[in-house]
XYZ file of C-alpha atoms in Angstrom:
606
model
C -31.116 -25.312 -26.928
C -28.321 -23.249 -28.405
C -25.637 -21.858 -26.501
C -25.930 -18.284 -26.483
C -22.226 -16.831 -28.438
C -20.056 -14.745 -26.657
C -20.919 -11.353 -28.135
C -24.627 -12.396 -27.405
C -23.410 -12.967 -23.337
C -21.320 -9.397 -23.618
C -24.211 -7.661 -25.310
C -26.608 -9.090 -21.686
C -24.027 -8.076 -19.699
C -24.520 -4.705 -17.586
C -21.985 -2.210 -18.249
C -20.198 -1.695 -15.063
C -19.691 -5.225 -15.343
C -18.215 -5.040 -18.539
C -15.920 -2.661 -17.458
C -14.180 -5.038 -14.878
C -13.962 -8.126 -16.956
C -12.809 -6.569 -20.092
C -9.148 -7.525 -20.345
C -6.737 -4.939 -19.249
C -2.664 -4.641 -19.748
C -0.512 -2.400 -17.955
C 2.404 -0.879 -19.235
C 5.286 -3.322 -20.765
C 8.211 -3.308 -19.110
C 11.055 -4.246 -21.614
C 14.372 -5.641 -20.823
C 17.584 -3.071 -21.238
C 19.448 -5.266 -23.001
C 17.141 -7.272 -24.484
C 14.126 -4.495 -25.160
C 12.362 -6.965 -27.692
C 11.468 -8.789 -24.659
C 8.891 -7.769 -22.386
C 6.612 -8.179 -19.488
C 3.276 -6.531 -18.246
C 0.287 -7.399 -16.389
C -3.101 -9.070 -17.718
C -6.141 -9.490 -15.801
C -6.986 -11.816 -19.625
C -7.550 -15.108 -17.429
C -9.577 -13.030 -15.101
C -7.068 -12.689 -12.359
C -4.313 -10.449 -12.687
C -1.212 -12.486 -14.045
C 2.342 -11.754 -15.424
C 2.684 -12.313 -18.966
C 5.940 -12.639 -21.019
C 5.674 -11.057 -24.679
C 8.448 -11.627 -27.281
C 7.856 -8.245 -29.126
C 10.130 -9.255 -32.070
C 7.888 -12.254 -32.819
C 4.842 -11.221 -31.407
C 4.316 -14.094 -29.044
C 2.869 -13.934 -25.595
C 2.663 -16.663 -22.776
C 0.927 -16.472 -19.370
C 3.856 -16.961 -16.609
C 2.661 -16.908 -13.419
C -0.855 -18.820 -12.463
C -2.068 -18.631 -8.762
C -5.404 -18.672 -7.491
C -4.705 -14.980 -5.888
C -2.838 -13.631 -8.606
C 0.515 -12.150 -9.544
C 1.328 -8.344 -10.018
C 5.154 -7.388 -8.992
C 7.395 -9.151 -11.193
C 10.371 -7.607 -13.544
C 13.275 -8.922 -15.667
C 16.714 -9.330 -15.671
C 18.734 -6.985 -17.889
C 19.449 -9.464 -20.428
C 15.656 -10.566 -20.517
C 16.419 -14.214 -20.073
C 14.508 -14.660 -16.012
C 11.290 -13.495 -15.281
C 11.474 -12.526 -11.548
C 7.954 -12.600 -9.757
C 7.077 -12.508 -5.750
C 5.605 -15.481 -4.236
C 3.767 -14.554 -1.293
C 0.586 -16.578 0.091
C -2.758 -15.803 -0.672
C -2.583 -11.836 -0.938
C -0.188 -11.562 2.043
C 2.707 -9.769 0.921
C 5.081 -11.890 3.018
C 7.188 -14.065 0.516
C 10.214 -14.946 -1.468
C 11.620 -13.695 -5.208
C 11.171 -16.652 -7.662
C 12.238 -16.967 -11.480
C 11.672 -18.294 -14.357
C 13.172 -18.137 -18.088
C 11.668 -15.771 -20.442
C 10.551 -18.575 -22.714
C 9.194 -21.331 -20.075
C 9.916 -23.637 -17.514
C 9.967 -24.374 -14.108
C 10.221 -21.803 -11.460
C 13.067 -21.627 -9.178
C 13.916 -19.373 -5.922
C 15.841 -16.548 -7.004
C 17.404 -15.552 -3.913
C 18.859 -18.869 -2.155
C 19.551 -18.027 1.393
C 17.118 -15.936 2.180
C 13.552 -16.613 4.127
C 10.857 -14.987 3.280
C 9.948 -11.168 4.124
C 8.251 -8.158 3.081
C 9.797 -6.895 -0.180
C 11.629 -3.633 -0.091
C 12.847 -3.074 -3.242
C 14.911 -5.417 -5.737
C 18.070 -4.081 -8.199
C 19.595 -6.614 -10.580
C 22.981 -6.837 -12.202
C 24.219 -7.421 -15.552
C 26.678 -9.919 -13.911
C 23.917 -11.506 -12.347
C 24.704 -9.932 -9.237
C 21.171 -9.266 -7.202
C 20.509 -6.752 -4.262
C 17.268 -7.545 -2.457
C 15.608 -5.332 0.154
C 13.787 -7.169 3.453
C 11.526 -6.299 6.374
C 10.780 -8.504 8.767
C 9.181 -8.026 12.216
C 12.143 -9.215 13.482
C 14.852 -7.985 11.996
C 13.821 -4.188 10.610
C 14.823 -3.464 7.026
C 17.788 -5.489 5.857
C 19.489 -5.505 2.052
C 21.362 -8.251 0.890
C 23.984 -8.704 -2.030
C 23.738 -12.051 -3.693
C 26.777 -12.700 -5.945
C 27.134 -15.190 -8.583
C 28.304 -18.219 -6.395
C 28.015 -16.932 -3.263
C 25.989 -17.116 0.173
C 23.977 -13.953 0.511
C 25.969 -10.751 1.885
C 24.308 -8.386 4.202
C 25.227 -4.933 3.885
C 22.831 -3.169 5.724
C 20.152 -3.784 8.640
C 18.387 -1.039 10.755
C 14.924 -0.994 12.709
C 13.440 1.477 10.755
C 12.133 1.161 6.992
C 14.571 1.605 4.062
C 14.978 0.049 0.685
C 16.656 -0.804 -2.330
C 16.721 2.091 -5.188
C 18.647 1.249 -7.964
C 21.754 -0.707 -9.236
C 24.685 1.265 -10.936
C 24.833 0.196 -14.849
C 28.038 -1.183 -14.054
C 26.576 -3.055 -10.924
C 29.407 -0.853 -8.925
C 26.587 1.520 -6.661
C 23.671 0.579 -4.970
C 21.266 3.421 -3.907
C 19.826 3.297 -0.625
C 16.351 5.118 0.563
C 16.680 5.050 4.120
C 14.457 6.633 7.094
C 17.127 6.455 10.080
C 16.331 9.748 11.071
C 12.474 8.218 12.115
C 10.461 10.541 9.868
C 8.864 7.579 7.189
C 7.450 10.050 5.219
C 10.510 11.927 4.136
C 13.635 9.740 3.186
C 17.251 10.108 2.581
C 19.832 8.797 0.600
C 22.661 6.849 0.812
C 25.134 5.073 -1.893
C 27.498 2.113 -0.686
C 29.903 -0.324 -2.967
C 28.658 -4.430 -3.104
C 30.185 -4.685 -0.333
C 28.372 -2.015 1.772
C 31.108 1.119 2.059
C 29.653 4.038 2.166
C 30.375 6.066 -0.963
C 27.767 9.346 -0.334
C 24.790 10.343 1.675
C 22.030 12.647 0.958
C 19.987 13.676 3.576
C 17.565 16.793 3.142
C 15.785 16.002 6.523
C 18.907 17.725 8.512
C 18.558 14.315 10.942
C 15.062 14.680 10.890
C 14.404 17.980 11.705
C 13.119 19.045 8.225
C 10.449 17.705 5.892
C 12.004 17.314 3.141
C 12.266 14.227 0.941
C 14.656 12.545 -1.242
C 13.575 9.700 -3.895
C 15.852 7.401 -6.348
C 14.712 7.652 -9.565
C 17.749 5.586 -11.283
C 21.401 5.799 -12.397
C 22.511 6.878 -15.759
C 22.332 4.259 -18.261
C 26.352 4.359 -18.712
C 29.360 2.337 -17.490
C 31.094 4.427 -15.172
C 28.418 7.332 -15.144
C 28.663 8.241 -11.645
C 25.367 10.618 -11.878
C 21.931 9.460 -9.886
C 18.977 10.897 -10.639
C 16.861 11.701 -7.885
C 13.386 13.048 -6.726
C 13.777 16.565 -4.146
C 11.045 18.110 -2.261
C 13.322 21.398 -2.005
C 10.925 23.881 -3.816
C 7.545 22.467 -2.037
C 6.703 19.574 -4.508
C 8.380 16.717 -6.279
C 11.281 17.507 -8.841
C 13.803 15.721 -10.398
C 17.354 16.726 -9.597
C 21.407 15.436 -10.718
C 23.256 14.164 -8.247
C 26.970 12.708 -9.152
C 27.770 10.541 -6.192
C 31.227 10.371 -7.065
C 31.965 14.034 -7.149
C 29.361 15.222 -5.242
C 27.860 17.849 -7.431
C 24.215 18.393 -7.918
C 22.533 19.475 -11.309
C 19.301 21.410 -10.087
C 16.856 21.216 -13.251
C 14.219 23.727 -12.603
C 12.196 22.419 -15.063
C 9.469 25.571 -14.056
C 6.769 23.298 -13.955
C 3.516 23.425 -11.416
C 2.475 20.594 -9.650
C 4.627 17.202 -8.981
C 7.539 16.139 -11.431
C 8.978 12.677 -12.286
C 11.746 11.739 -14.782
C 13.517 8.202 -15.832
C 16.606 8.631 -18.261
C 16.057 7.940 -21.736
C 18.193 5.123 -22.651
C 20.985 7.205 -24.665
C 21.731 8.915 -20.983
C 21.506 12.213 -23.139
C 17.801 12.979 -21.906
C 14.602 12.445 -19.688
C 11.267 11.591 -20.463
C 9.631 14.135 -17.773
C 6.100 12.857 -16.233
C 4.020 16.305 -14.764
C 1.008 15.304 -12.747
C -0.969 18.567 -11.783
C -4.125 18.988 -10.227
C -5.466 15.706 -11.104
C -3.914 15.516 -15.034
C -0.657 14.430 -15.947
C 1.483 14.719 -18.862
C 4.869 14.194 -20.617
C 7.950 16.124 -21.755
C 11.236 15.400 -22.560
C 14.282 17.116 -21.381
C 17.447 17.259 -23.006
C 20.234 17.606 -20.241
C 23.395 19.244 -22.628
C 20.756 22.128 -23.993
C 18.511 22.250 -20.712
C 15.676 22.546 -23.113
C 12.534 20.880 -22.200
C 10.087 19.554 -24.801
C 6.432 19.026 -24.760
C 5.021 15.472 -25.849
C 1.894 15.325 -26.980
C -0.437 13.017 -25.392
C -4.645 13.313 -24.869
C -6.291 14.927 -21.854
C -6.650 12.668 -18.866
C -3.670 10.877 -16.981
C -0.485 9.038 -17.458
C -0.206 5.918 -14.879
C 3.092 5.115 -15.915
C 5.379 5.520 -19.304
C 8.648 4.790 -20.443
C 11.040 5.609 -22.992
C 12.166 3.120 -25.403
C 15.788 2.934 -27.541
C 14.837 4.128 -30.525
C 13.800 7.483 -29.144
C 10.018 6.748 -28.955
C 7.760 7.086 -25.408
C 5.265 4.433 -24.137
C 2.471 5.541 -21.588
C -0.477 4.068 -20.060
C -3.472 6.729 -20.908
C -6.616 6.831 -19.561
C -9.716 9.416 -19.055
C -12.402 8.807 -16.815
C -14.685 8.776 -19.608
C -11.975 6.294 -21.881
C -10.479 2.952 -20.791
C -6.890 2.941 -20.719
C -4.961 1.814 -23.784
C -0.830 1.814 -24.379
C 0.184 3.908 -26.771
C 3.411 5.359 -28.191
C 4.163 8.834 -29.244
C 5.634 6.374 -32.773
C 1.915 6.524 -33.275
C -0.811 3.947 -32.095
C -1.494 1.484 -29.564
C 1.253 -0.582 -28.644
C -0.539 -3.694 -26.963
C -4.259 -4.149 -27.278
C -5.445 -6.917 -25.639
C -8.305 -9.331 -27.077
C -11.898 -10.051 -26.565
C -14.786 -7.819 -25.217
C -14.117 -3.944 -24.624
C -14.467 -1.881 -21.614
C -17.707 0.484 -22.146
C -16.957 4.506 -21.512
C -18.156 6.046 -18.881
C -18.563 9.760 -18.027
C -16.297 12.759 -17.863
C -15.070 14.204 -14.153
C -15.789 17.695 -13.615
C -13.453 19.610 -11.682
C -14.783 21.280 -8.857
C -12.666 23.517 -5.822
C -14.067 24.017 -2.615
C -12.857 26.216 0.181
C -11.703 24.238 3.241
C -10.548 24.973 6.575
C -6.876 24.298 5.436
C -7.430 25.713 1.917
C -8.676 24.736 -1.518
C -10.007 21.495 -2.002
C -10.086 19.821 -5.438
C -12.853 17.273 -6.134
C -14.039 15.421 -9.413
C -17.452 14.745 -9.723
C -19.286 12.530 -11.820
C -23.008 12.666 -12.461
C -25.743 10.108 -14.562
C -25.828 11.448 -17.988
C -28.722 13.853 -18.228
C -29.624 13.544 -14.440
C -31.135 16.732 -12.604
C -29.988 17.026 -8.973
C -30.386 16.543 -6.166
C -29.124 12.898 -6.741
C -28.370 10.370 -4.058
C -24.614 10.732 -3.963
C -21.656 8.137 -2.959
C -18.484 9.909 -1.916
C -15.676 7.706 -2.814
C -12.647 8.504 -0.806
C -9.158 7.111 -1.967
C -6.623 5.291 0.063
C -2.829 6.444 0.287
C -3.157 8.812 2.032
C -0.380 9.624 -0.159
C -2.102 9.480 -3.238
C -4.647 11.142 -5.302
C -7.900 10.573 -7.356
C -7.550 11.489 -10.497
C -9.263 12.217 -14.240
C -8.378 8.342 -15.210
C -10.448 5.555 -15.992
C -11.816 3.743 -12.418
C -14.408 0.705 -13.010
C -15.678 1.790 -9.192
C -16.978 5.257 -9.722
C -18.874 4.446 -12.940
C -20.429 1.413 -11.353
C -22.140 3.779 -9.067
C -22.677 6.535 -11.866
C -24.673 3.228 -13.882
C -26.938 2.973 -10.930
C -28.455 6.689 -10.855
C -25.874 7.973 -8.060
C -23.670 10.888 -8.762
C -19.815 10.071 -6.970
C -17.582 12.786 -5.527
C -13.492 11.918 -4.847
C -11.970 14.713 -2.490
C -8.196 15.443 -2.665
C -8.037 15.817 1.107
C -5.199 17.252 2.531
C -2.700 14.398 2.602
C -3.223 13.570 -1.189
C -0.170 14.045 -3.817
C 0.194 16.307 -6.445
C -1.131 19.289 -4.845
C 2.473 20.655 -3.306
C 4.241 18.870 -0.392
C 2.827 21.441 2.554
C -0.913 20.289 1.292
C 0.817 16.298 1.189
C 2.737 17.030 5.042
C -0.497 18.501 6.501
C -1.819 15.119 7.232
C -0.164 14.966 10.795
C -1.372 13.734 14.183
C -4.764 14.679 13.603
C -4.860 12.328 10.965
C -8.444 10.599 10.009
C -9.712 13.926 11.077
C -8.155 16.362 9.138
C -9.439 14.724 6.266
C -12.695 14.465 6.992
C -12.531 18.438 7.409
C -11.619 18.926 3.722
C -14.370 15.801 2.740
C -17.353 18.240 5.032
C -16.332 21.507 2.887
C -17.157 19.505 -0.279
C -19.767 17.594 1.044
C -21.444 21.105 1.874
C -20.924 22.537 -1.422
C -22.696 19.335 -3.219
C -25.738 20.119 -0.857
C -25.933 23.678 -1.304
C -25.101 23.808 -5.608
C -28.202 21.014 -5.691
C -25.673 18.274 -6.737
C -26.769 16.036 -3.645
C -29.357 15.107 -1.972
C -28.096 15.340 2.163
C -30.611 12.538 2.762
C -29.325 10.367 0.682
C -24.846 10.310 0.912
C -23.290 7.376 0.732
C -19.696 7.354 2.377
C -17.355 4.967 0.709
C -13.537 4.014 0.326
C -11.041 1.643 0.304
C -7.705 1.141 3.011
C -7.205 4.577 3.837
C -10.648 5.378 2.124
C -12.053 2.736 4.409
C -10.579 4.591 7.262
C -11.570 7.515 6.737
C -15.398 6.044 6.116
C -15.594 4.538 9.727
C -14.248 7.037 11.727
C -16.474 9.258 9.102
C -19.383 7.388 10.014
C -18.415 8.199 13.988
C -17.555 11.660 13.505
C -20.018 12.762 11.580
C -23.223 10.554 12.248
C -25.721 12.741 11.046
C -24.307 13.714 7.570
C -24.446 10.023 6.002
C -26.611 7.776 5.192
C -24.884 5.046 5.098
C -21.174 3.185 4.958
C -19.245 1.196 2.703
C -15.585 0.669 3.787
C -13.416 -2.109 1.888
C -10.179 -2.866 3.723
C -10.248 -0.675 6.566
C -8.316 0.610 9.431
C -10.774 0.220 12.442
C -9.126 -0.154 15.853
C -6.280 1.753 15.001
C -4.236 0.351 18.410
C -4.719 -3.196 17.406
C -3.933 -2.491 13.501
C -0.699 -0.877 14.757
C -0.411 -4.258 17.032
C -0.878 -6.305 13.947
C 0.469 -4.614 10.363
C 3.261 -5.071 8.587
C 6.468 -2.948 10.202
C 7.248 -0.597 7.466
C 3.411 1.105 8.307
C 4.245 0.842 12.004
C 7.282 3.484 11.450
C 4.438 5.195 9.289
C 2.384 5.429 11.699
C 4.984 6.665 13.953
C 5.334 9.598 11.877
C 1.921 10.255 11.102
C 0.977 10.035 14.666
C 3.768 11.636 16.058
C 4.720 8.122 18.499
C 3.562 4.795 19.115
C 0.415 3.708 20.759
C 2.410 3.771 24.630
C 3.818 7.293 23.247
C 0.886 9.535 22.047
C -2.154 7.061 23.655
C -4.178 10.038 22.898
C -3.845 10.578 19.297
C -4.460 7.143 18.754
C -7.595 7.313 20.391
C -8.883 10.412 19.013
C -7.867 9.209 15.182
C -9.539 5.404 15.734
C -12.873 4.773 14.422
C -13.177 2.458 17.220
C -13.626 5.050 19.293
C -16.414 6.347 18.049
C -18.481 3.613 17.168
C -21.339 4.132 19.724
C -22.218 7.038 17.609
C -22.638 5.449 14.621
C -26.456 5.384 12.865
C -25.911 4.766 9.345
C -26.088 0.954 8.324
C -21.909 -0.183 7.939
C -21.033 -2.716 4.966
C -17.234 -3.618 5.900
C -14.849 -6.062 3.465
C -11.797 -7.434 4.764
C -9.075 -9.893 3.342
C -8.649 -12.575 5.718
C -4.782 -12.114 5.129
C -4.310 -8.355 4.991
C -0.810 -7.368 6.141
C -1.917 -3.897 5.813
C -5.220 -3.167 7.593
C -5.063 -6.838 9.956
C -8.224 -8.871 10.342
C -8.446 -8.892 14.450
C -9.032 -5.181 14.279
C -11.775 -5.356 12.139
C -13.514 -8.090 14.029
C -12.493 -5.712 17.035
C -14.803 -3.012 15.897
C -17.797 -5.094 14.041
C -18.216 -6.769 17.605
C -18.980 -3.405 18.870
C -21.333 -2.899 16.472
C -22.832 -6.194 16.606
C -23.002 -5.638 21.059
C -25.405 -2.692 20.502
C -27.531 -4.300 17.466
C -26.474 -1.978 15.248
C -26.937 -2.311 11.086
C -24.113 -4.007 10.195
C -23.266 -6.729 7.004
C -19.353 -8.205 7.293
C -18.028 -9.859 4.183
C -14.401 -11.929 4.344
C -12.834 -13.130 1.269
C -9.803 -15.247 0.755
C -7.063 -12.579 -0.394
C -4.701 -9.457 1.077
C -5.556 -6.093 1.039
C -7.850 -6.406 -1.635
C -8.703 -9.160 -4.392
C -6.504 -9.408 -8.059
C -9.806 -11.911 -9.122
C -12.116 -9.885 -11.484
C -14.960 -11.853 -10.280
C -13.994 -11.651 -6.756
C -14.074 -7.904 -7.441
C -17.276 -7.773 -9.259
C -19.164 -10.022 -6.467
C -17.612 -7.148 -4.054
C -18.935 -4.236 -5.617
C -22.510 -6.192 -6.268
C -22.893 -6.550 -2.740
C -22.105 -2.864 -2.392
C -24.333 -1.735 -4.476
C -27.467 -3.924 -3.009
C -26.462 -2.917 0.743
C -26.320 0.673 -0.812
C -29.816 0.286 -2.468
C -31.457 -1.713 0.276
C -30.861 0.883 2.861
C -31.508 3.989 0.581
C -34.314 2.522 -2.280
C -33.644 2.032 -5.557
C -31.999 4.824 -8.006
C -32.516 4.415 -11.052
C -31.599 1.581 -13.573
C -28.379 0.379 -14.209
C -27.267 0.257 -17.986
C-alpha cells in the first residue's frame, strides 16, 4: 500500500487542526550590532523552539531542543551568544544559558547564581550582564555580572521589581520597582554598575496614586543620558522623555486614543510608535527634532510586536482574525515565511458594545459562516487580567467557530487598551466584577438572537479559567457548561502556592493577604462556591504550574468529586500551559468532545 504524500495527509486534515500545526514564526529579533543576525521563535518541529537565522546568508538552525519547549531567549549585542532560559518542564524556575550564534554546546551564562524566577535580563557591549531574580526567599534581587568577576548584587527588596534596560554605554541600569506595594503601578529608578542611585521616578506619590511608570529603553547613543519611558499620566499608556542625568522630561502628546508604545529607531533621531485601540493596533513613526508624527501603513487587524530596523525600514507581526499572521516590512513583503502546510483562514470578528454596570463593554464575536441564530455559543474569556482579546488571528476561537458554535471574547473591566480607569477597576471585587461586564454581553447575545441561553458554553484560560469557575458558581443557571484550562480555583491555597511576584499581585488586587482581607478572598474564590455549581466542569492543569499551582486545583475538583458532581480532570506534563502543538491540539479535542457530549452535536467541523 502506498503511503499517502503529505499534501494528501494536509488535504484529510480538519481545519482547526491545520491551523495549530501549521508552522508559525514570531517576530525576529536582530542583534544591534550585528542586525544580520537574528533570532525568533518556531513552533516548525512542533514545539515551540528558538531558532538562530543568519539573514545575510539566509541560513537557519534550530538552537534550543527540549521536550517542553523554549520561548524567552535574546542575543547579545554583538550577535555572537544566544541566551535562552532553562527552566524544568514548563516551570518558570531556572537559570540563563548560552550558546554561540553558529553552534555548540550550551553553557550557564550567569555563573554564581542559582536558579530563580526571571525578572528581566540587560546585556552589555562589554559583556557586562544585569540579571533580575525572585525567589521565595529572597524577594526580587538584580545582579551585575562583570567580565571576570563573582556576581555583584545591587539591589534586593521583598516586593517585585525588575531589570529594564542597559544604558548603550553599559553606564545606567533602569530599574522597575514596586516598593511602594501597589504591583500594578511601578516606579522607576536608575543606579550606576555598582548600584548608586542616579534618579528616581515615582508617579505613585509612595503609593498613594495609580499611576504607572514603564521602561521602554535608552537612546541608542554613547553618552545619551535620555530614557524613554511608558506614563499613565493622561489615563492610558504614553510614551514620554525622561533624561536621567538632567532630569528633564520631554512630554510627547502624541494626541492619540487608546494605549501608546514606542522603541527608538536605531539612528536615536525617531520612534516607531505602536497604537493599540479598541481591539486594533497600528504604527507611526515619530520624529523627535520636528515633533511630527507619521502614519505607517499597515492592514486592518493587530500588531503583536514590531521593530524598527537600521536602514529605516519597520518589521511587525500582523494578523486578522480572519488571516494567519505573517512578518512583514513596510520595505515591502514578508520578511520570514516559514515552510510546509499553511494555516487555513478563519472568520472576521465583529465588534459589538454592550452597556455594563461599569460602562461600555467591547466584545468580538465570531459566528459559522452563513449560520442563522440562535447558535449554541462558547464565551471565551482571556487571561491577564491585564490584557485584551483582540481582532488577531487565535487557532482557539475558530476551532469552536469549525464546529457550528458562535464564540464571544468580553473586554471586561480589567482588560488593556481601553484607558487605565477601565484597566484599575479590577480591584477587590475581582473575579466578580468581571463576570458583571461578561452577564451584560451575555444578555445582549440572548436578546439580538445571537445565542441560544440553553446552550452557553463558558470557557478560558489562567485568568479566563478563573473567571469560568467562579462563573460557573456565581452564575449557575446561565451556563451550560465549563471549560477552564489553567485555573485559579482555591484562591487561598493558589496564593499559598504561586510564584511571589503574583503574591504582591494579589496583594494589590485584593487589597491584603489571605490573614489581611480573609473576606475578599473568600468572596473572589471559586472554591467557595462550588456547591452551586450544575453545569458539567472540564478543568486542565500543568502538573508544574508556578502560576495557577496544582494542590489548588485538586483542592476544588475534590469538592466536586464529594458531591458526585459532572466533572472530567485532565493533567499534562508542562507549566501554565503546553508549547507542544500536539499537546495543544489533544487539549482542545477533548474540549470540544466534553463540550459536544454534554450539549449534542453542532454541526460539522470543516
Amino acid at each position: 500500500m502506498t503511503e499517502p504524500t503529505d499534501a494528501q495527509v494536509q488535504a484529510a486534515m480538519p481545519d482547526w487542526e491545520r491551523r495549530f500545526r501549521a508552522p508559525r514564526v514570531s517576530l525576529p529579533e536582530w542583534a544591534w550590532d550585528a542586525p544580520g543576525r537574528a533570532l525568533f521563535v518556531s513552533n516548525a518541529t512542533g514545539t515551540y523552539e528558538l531558532y538562530a537565522w543568519d539573514r545575510d546568508s539566509g541560513g537557519q538552525r534550530q538552537v534550543t531542543d527540549r521536550p517542553n519547549g523554549t520561548t524567552d531567549g535574546t542575543l547579545s549585542p554583538d550577535g555572537e551568544w544566544v541566551w535562552w532560559f532553562s527552566d524544568t518542564d514548563g516551570d518558570e524556575f531556572g537559570v540563563w544559558m548560552r550558546q554561540p550564534f553558529g553552534g555548540g554546546d550550551d553553557e550557564p551564562a550567569a555563573p554564581g547564581l542559582g536558579p530563580a524566577y526571571s525578572a528581566g535580563l540587560a546585556i552589555g557591549r562589554d559583556g557586562t550582564v544585569v540579571v533580575g531574580r525572585s525567589t521565595d526567599e529572597d524577594g526580587s534581587t538584580v545582579h551585575v555580572l562583570a567580565p571576570g568577576r563573582e556576581p555583584l548584587e545591587i539591589y534586593r527588596h521583598r516586593e517585585s521589581a525588575g531589570v529594564g534596560d542597559l544604558s548603550h554605554d553599559g553606564t545606567l541600569i533602569a530599574l522597575e520597582h514596586t516598593e511602594h506595594g501597589d504591583a500594578t503601578h511601578a516606579a522607576l529608578r536608575v543606579v550606576r554598575p555598582d548600584g548608586t542611585v542616579v534618579a528616581e521616578l515615582d508617579d505613585t506619590a509612595g503609593g498613594t496614586e495609580e499611576l504607572g511608570l514603564s521602561v521602554l529603553g535608552f537612546a541608542p547613543v554613547d553618552g545619551d543620558t535620555r530614557l524613554l519611558v511608558g506614563h499613565q499620566r493622561r489615563g492610558r499608556w504614553e510614551p514620554m522623555l525622561w533624561d536621567v542625568a538632567s532630569g528633564e522630561e520631554t512630554d510627547l502628546a502624541l494626541g492619540l486614543p487608546g494605549d501608546v508604545s514606542a522603541e527608538w529607531c536605531p539612528d536615536g533621531a525617531g520612534l516607531l510608535v505602536v497604537h493599540s485601540f479598541e481591539a486594533r493596533s497600528e504604527l507611526w513613526r515619530y520624529e523627535i527634532a520636528s515633533r511630527e508624527l507619521v502614519r505607517v501603513e499597515t492592514p486592518p487587524g493587530s500588531v503583536s510586536s514590531a521593530t524598527a530596523r537600521p536602514d529605516g525600514s519597520f518589521e511587525y507581526l500582523w494578523s486578522s482574525a480572519a488571516l494567519p499572521p505573517a512578518v512583514r516590512s513596510t520595505a515591502g513583503g514578508v520578511v520570514l515565511d516559514p515552510p510546509g502546510m499553511k494555516a487555513p483562514a478563519s472568520v472576521p470578528v465583529e465588534d459589538v458594545w454592550v452597556d455594563g454596570p461599569g460602562g461600555r463593554v467591547h466584545a468580538l464575536v465570531q459566528r459559522p459562516a452563513g449560520a442563522e441564530g440562535p447558535l449554541p455559543t462558547v464565551f471565551e474569556i482571556h487571561g491577564g487580567p491585564t490584557w485584551h482579546d483582540s481582532d488577531a488571528y487565535a487557532a482557539a476561537p475558530a476551532a469552536w467557530v469549525d464546529h457550528g458554535y458562535a464564540v464571544v471574547r468580553v473586554n471586561y473591566r480589567g482588560s488593556t487598551g481601553y484607558g487605565r480607569a477601565w484597566t484599575d477597576a479590577l480591584k477587590h471585587r475581582i473575579g466578580l466584577i468581571e463576570l458583571e461586564d461578561i452577564a451584560a454581553v451575555r444578555e445582549w447575545a440572548v436578546a439580538s438572537g445571537l445565542a441560544d441561553p440553553a446552550r452557553l458554553v463558558l470557557t478560558g484560560g489562567s485568568w479566563g479559567g478563573y473567571l469560568t469557575l467562579l462563573g460557573l458558581g456565581t452564575q449557575p443557571d446561565a451556563w451550560a457548561v465549563g471549560v477552564a484550562a489553567v485555573p485559579v480555583a482555591d484562591y487561598v491555597a493558589a496564593y499559598e502556592d504561586e510564584m511571589e511576584a503574583l503574591k504582591a499581585l494579589d496583594r494589590t488586587l485584593l487589597g491584603g493577604s489571605p490573614e489581611e482581607v480573609p473576606e475578599r478572598f473568600a468572596a473572589s474564590s471559586p472554591i467557595t462556591y462550588v456547591d452551586r455549581v450544575t453545569a458539567p466542569v472540564y478543568i486542565s492543569a500543568g502538573v508544574n504550574d508556578p502560576r495557577c499551582p496544582i494542590r489548588q486545583i485538586d483542592n476544588y475538583v475534590d469538592r466536586l468529586a464529594a458531591r458526585g458532581a459532572v466533572h472530567e480532570v485532565y493533567r499534562y506534563d508542562a507549566g501554565h500551559g503546553s508549547l507542544v502543538v500536539e499537546e495543544r491540539i489533544k487539549q482542545v479535542r477533548l474540549e470540544l468532545d466534553f463540550a459536544a457530549r454534554h450539549l449534542g452535536p453542532r454541526g460539522r467541523a470543516k
